Coordinates of C-alpha atoms and ligand atoms in Angstrom, one line a residue:
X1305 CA 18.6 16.7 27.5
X1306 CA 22.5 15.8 28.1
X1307 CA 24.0 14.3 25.5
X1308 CA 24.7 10.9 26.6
X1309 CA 21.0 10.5 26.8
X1310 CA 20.3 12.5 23.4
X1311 CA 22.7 9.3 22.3
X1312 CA 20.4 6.4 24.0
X1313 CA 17.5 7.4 22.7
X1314 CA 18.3 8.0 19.1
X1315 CA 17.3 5.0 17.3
X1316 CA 20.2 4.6 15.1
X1317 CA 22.8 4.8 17.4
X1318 CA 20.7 2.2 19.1
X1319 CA 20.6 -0.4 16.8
X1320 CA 23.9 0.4 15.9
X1321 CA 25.1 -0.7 19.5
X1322 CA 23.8 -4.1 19.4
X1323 CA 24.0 -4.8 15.6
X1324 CA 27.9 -3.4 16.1
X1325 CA 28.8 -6.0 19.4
X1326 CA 27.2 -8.9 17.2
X1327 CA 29.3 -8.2 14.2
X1328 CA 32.2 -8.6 16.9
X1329 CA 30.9 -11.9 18.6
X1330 CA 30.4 -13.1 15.3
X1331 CA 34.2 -12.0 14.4
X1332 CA 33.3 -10.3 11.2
X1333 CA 35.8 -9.1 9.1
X1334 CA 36.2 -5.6 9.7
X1335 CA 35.3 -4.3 5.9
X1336 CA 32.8 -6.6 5.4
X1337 CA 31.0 -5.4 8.5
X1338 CA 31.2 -1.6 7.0
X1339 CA 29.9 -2.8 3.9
X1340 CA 27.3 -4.6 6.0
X1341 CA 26.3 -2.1 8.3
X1342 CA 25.6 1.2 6.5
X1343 CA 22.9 1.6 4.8
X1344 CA 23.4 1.3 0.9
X1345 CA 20.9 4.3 -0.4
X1346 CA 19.9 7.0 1.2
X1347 CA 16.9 10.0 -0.6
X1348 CA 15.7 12.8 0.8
X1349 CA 12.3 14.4 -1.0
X1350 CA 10.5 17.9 -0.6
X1351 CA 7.1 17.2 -1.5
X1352 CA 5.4 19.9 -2.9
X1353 CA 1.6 19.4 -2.1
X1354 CA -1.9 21.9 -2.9
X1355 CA -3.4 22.3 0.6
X1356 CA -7.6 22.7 1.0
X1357 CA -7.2 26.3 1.6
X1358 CA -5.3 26.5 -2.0
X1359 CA -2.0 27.0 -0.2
X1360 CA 1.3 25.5 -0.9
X1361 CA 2.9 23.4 1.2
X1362 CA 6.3 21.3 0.9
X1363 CA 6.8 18.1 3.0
X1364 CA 10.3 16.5 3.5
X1365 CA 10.0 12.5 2.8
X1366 CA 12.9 9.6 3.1
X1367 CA 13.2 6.7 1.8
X1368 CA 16.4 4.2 3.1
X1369 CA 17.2 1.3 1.9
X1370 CA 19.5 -0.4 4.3
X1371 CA 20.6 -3.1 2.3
X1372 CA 19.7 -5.3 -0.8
X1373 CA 21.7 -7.8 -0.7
X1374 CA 19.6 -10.8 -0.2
X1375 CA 16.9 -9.5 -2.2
X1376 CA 14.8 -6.2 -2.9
X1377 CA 14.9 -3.8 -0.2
X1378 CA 11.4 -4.0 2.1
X1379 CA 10.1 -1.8 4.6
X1380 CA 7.3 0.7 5.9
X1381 CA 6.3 4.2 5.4
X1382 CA 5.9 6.4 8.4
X1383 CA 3.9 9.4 8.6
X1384 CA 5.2 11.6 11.6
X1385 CA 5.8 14.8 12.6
X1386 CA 8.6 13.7 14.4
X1387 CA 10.4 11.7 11.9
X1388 CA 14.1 11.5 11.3
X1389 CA 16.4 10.6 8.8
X1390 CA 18.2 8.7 11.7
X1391 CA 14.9 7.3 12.4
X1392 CA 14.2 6.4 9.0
X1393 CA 18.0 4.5 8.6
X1394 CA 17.3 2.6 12.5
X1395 CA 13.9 1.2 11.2
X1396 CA 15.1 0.4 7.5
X1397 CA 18.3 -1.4 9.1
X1398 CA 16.2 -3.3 11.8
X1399 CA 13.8 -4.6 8.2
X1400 CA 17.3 -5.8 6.9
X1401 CA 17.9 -7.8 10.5
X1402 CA 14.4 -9.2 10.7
X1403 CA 14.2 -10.3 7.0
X1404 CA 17.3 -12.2 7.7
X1405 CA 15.9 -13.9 11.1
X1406 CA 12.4 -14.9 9.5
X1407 CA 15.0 -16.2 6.3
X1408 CA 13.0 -14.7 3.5
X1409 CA 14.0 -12.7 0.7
X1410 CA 14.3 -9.6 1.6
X1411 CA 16.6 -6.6 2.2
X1412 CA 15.9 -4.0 4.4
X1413 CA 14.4 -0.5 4.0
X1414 CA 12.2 2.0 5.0
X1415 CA 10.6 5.6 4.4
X1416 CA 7.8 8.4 5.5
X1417 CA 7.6 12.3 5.5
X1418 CA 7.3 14.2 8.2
X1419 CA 3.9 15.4 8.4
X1420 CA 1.4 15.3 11.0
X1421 CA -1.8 13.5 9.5
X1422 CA -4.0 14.0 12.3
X1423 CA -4.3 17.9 11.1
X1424 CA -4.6 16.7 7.7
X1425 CA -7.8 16.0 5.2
X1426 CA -8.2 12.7 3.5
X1427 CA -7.3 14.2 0.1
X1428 CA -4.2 16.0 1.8
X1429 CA -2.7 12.7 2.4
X1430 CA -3.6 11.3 -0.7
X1431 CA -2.1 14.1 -2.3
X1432 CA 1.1 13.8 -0.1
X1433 CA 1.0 10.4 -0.8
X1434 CA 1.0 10.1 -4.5
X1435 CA 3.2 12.8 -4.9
X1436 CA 6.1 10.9 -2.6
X1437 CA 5.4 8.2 -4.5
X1438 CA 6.3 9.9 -7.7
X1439 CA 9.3 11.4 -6.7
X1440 CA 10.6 7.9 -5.6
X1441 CA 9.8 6.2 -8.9
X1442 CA 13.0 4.9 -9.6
X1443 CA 13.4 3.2 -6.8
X1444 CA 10.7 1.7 -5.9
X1445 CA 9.3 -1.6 -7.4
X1446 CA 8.8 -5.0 -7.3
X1447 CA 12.3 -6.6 -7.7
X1448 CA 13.7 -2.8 -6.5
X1449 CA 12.0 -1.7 -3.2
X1450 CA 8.6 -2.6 -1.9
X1451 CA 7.5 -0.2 0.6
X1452 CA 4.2 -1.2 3.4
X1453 CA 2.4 0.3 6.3
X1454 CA 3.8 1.7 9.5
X1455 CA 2.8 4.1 11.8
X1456 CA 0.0 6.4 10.7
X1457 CA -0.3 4.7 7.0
X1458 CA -3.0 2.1 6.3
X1459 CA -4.2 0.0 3.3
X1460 CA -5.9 3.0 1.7
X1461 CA -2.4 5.3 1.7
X1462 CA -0.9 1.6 0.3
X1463 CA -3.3 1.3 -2.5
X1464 CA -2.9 4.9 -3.7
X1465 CA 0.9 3.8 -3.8
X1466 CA 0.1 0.9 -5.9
X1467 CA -2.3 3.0 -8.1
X1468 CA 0.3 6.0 -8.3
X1469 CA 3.2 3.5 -9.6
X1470 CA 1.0 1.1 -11.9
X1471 CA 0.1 5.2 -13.6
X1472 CA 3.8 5.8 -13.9
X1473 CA 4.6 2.5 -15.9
X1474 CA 1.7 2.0 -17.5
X1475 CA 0.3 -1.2 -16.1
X1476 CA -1.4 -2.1 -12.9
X1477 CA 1.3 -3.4 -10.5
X1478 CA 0.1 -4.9 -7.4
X1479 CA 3.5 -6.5 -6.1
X1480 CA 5.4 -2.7 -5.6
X1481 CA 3.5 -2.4 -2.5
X1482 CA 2.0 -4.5 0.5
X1483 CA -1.0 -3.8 3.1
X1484 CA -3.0 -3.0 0.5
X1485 CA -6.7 -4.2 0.7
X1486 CA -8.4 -7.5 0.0
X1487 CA -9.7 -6.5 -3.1
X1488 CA -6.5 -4.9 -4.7
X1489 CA -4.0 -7.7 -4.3
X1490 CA -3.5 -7.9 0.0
X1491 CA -3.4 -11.2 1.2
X1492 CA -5.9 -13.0 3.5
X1493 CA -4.1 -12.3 7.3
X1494 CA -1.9 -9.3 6.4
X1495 CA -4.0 -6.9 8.8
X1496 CA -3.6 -9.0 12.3
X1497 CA 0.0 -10.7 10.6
X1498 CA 2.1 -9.1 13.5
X1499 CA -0.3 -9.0 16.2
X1500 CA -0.8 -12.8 15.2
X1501 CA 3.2 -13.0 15.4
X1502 CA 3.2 -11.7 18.7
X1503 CA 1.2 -14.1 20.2
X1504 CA 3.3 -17.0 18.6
X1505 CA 6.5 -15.8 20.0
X1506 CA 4.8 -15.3 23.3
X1507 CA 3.2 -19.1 23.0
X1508 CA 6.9 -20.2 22.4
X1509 CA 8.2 -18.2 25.6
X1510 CA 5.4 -19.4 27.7
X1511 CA 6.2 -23.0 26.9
X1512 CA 9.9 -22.5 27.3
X1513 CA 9.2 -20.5 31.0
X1514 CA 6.7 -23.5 31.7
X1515 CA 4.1 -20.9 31.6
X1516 CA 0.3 -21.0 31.5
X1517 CA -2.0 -18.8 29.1
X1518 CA -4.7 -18.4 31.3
X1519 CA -2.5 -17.4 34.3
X1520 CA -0.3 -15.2 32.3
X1521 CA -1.2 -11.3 32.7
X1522 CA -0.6 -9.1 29.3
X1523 CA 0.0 -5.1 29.3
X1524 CA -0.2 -3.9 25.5
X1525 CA 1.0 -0.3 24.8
X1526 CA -0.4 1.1 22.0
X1527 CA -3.6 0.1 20.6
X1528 CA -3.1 0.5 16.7
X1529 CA -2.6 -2.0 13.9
X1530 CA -0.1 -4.3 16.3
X1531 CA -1.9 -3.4 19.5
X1532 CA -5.2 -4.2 19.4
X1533 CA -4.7 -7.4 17.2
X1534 CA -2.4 -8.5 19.3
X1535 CA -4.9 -8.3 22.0
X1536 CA -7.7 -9.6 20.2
X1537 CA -6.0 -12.7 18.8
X1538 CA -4.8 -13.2 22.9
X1539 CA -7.4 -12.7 24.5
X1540 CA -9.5 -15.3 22.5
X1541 CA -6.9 -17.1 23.0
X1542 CA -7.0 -17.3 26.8
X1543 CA -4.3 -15.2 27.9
X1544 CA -5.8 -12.5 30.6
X1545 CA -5.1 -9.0 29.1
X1546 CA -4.9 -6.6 32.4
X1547 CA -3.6 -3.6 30.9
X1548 CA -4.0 -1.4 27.4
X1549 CA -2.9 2.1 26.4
X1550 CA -3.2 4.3 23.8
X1551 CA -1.3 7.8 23.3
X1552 CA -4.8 9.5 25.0
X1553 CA -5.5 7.4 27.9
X1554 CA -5.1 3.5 29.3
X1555 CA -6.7 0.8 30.7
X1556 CA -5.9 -1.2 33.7
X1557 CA -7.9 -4.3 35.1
X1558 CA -6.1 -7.0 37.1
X1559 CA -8.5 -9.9 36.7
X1560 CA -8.7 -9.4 33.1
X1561 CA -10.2 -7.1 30.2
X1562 CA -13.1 -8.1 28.2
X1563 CA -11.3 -6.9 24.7
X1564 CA -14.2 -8.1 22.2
X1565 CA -16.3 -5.7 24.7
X1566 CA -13.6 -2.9 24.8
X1567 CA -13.0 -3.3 20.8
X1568 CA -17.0 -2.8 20.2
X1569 CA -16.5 0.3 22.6
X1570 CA -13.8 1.6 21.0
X1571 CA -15.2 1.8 17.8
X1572 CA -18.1 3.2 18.6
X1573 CA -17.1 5.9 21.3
X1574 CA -13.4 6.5 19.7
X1575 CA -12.4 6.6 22.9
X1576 CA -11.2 4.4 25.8
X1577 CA -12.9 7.1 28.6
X1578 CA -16.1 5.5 30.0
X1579 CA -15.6 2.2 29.5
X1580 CA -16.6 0.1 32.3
X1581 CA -15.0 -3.1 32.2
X1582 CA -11.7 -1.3 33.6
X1583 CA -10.3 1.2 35.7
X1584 CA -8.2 4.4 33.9
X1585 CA -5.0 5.1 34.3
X1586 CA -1.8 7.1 33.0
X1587 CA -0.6 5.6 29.6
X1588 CA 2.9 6.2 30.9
X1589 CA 2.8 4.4 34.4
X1590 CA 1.4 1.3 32.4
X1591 CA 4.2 0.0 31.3
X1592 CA 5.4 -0.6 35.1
X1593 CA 2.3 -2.1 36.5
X1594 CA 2.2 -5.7 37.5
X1595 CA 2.1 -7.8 34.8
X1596 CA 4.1 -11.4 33.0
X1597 CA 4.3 -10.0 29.7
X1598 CA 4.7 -6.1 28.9
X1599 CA 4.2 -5.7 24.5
X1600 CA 5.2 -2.5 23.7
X1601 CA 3.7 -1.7 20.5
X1602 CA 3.4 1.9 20.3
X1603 CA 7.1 3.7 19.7
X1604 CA 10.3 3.8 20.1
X1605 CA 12.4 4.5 23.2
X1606 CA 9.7 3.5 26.1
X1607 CA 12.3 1.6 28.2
X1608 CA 15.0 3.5 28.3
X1609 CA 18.0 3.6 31.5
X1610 CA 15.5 6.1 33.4
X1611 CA 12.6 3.5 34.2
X1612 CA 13.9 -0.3 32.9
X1613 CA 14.3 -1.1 36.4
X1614 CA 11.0 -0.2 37.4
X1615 CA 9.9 -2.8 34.9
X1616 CA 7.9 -5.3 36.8
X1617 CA 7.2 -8.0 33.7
X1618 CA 8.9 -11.4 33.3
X1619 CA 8.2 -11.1 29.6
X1620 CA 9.1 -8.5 27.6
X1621 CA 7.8 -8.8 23.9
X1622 CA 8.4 -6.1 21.8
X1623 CA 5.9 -5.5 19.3
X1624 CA 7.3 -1.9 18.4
X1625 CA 10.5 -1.3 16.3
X1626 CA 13.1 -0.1 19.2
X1627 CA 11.5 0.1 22.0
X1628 CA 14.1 -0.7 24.2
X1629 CA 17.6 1.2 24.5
X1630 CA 21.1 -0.3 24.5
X1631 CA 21.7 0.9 28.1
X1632 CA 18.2 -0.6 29.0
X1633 CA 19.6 -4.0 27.8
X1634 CA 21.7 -4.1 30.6
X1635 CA 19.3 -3.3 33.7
X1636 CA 16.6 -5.9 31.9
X1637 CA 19.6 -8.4 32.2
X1638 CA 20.2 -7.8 35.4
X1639 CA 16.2 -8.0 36.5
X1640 CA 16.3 -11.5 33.8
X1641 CA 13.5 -10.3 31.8
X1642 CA 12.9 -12.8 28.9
X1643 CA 13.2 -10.4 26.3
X1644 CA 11.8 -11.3 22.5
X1645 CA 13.6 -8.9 20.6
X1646 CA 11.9 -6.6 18.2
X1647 CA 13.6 -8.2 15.1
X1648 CA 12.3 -11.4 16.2
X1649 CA 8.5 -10.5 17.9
X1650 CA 7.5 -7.9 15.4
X1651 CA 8.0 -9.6 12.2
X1652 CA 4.7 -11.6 11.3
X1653 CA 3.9 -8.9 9.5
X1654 CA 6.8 -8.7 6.7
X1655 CA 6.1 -12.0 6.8
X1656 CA 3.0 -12.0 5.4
X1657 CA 3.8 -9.2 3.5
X1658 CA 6.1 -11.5 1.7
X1659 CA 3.4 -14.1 1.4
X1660 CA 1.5 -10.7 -0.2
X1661 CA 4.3 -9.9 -3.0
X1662 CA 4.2 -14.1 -3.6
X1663 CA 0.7 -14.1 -4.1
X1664 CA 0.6 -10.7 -6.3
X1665 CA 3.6 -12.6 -8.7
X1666 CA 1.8 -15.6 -8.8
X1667 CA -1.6 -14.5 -9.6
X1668 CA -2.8 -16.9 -7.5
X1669 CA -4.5 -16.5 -3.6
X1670 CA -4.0 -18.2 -0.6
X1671 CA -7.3 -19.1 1.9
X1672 CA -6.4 -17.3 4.6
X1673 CA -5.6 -21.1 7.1
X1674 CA -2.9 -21.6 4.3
X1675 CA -1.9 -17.7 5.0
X1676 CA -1.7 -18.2 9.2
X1677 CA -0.2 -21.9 9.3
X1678 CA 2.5 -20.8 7.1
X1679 CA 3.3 -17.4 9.4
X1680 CA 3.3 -19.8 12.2
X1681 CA 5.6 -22.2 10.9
X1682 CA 7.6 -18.8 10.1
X1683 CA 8.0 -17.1 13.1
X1684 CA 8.3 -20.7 15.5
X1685 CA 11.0 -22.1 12.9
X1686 CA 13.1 -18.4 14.0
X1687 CA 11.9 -18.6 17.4
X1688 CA 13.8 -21.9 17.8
X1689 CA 16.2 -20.9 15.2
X1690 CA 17.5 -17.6 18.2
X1691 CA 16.9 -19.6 21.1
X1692 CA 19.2 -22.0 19.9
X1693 CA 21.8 -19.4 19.1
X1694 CA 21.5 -17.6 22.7
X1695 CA 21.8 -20.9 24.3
X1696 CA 24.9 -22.5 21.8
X1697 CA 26.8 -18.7 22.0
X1698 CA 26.1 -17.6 25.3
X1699 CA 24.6 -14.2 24.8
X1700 CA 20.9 -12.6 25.2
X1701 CA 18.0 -13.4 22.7
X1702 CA 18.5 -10.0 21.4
X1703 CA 22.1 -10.3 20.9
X1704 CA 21.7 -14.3 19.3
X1705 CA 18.9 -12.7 16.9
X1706 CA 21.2 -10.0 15.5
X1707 CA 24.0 -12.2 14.9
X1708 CA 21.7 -15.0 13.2
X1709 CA 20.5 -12.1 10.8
X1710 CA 23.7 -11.0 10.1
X1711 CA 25.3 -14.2 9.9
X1712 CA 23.0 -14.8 7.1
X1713 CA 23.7 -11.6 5.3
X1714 CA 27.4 -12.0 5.4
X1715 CA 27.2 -15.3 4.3
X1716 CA 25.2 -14.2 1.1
X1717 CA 27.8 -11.6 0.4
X1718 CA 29.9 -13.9 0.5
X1719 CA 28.2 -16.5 -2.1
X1720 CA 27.8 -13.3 -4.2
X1721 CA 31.8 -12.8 -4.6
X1722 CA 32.9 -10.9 -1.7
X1723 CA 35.5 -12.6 -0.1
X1724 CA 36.5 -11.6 3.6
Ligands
NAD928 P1 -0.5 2.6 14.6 O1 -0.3 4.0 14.2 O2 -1.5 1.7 14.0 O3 -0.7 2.6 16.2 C1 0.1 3.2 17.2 C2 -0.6 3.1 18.5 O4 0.3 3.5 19.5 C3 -1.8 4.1 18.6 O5 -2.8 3.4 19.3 C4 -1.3 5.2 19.5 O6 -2.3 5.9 20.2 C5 -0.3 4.5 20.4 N1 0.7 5.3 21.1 C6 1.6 6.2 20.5 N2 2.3 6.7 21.5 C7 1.9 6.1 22.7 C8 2.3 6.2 24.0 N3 3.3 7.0 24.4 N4 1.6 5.5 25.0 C9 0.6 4.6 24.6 N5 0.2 4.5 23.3 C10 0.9 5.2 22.4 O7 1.0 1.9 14.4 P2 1.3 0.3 14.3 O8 1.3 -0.1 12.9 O9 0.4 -0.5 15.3 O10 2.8 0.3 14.8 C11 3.2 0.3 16.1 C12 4.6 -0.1 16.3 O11 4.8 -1.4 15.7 C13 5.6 0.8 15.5 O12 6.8 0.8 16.2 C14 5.8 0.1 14.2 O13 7.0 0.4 13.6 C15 5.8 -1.4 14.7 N6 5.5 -2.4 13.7 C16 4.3 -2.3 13.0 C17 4.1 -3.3 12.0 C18 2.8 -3.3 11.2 O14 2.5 -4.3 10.5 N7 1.9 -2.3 11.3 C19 5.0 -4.3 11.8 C20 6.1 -4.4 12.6 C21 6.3 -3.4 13.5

């Protein structure tokens, strides 16, 4: 690959390009912006870990944490073979952005080892996964860092985080961590939190693009934690779901998918192949079929400057972290896709991860209506809260939600006793 395009698609340098032209439309001062836009810690682990087979095996882990200045850092843990350190610093700095645009208490971070868990027993992970845990037991906690799920990490690999930590101090600690289960301090909502945020955000679009739900077509790539919730939740909701992917196969149905029948399928088959409520087709050609609103919720890097302009959706909601480059920005612009910007769409669920760490401090549980009418009060207050930017500063919604998040980080710097 050339290096230009070795440069688009790495995910720092990507949120680097827009986070670095809102700190100048913002007119930052120059050293408060450095401060601002590095992140503040940065560990690398080698994870020793006893295979099955009684071998050895070491496992490099990160953990970021972009910045804690408007509270403890907050962020995922990723288990990929693929993962980077860049990686790791994009998605802990995005966390920073997106606590700032949903204004709660958070700083930014985020973590994983690269490991491929698909080729891995159950106690493999949980013995990869305690063991990370322990070499980061300094910095994690629940004023300190709080890490939650991400790709290829669940509410089992989040309680034996909780239970690994609460060992290590000596009393059971149910804040450090959120995702965890019902029955281990996870809130009612946490599991559908940013599928449920996704189909706020796209309510708000619809109503701003005098838009209808039942004549609004959805493509969803990826059919994971985000995916398949957000399909669930908008399908019931009346929106007409024509298209879902996976990595192994996808979906496509123009009058609409059944997704209560395609969810039963799924979880009894494991598969999408045989279903008959819609046709197969390439995961990767999807993402350009004729649709209003295209969620990528899969990776990073799906709509880069080699296909944004085959993008045929008038919506684009972006349930992953990154999945748009900076250079695809500009050919979306040109096409005027409404874009909802990951740091806006995506962040029901550290929303109600933060309801979670409330709930563990307080000792005290929410019903699960008091859970989703506060998310939604959340995520529409920052809706508004961007829109209103784009319009009053003249720049895209992804550009207005950056400079609103860090408009509200400088400005706590600055309360804190840096003066610039
Ligand atoms: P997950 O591991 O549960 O699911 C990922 C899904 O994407 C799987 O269905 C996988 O098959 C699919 N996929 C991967 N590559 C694909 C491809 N090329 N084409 C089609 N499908 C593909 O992960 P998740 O938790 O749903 O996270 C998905 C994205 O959302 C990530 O970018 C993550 O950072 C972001 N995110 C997750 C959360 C959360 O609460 N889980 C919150 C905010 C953002």
């Amino acid at each position: 690959m050339e290096t230009a395009y070795l440069e688009e698609v790495n995910p720092w340098e990507a949120q680097l390009a827009r986070a670095d032209l809102a700190a100048k439309k913002l007119g930052l001062d120059e050293g408060l912006w450095k401060i601002l836009r590095e992140p503040a810690h940065e560990l690398i682990v080698h994870v020793p870990v006893q295979m099955d087979d009684r071998t050895l095996e070491s496992f490099t882990g990160f953990r970021v944490q972009h910045s804690i200045i408007r509270g403890p850092s907050k962020g995922g843990i990723r288990y990929s073979p693929n993962l980077t350190l860049d990686e790791t610093r994009a998605l802990a700095s995005w966390m920073t952005w997106k606590c700032a645009v949903v204004d709660i208490p958070f700083g930014g971070a985020a973590g994983g080892v690269i490991c491929d868990p698909d080729r891995m027993s159950k106690g493999e992970i949980e013995r990869l996964t305690r063991r990370y845990t322990a070499e980061l037991i300094e910095v994690l906690g629940p004023e300190k860092d709080i890490p939650g799920p991400d790709v290829n990490t669940n509410e089992q690999i989040m309680a034996w985080i909780m239970d690994t930590y609460s060992m290590h101090v000596r009393y059971t600690v149910t804040a450090v961590v959120t995702g965890k289960p019902l029955g281990l301090g996870g809130s009612q909502g946490r599991n559908e939190a940013t599928g449920r945020g996704l189909m706020i955000v796209c309510d708000e679009a619809l109503r701003r693009l005098s838009m209808k739900r039942d004549q609004t077509r959805v493509i969803i790539q990826g059919f994971g934690n985000v995916g398949s919730n957000a399909a669930r939740l908008m399908h019931r909701q009346g929106y007409r779901i024509v298209g879902v992917s996976k990595s192994t196969g996808g979906l496509y149905n123009n009058n609409g998918i059944d997704i209560g029948d395609l969810l039963e399928y799924y979880h009894r088959s494991e598969t999408f192949r045989g279903f008959s409520g819609a046709e197969e087709v390439d995961p990767a050609e999807l993402l350009f079929m004729d649709c209003d609103i295209l969620i990528p919720a899969a990776a990073e890097n799906q709509i880069t400057s080699r296909n944004a302009e085959r993008l045929k959706a008038r919506i684009l909601c972006e349930g992953a972290n990154g999945p748009t480059t900076a250079e695809a920005d500009s050919i979306l612009a040109g096409k005027r896709v409404f874009i909802i910007p990951d740091i806006l769409a995506n962040s029901g669920g550290v929303t109600v991860s933060y309801f979670e760490w409330v709930q563990d401090r307080q000792g005290y549980f929410w019903r699960e209506t008091v859970v989703n009418d506060e998310l939604e009060r959340f995520v529409r207050t920052s809706f508004d809260a961007v829109m209103d930017y784009a319009e009053s500063r003249n720049v895209d919604n992804r550009i207005a939600a950056y400079m609103l998040a860090i408009a509200r980080v400088a400005y706590t710097l600055r309360l804190r006793g840096i003066y610039a």
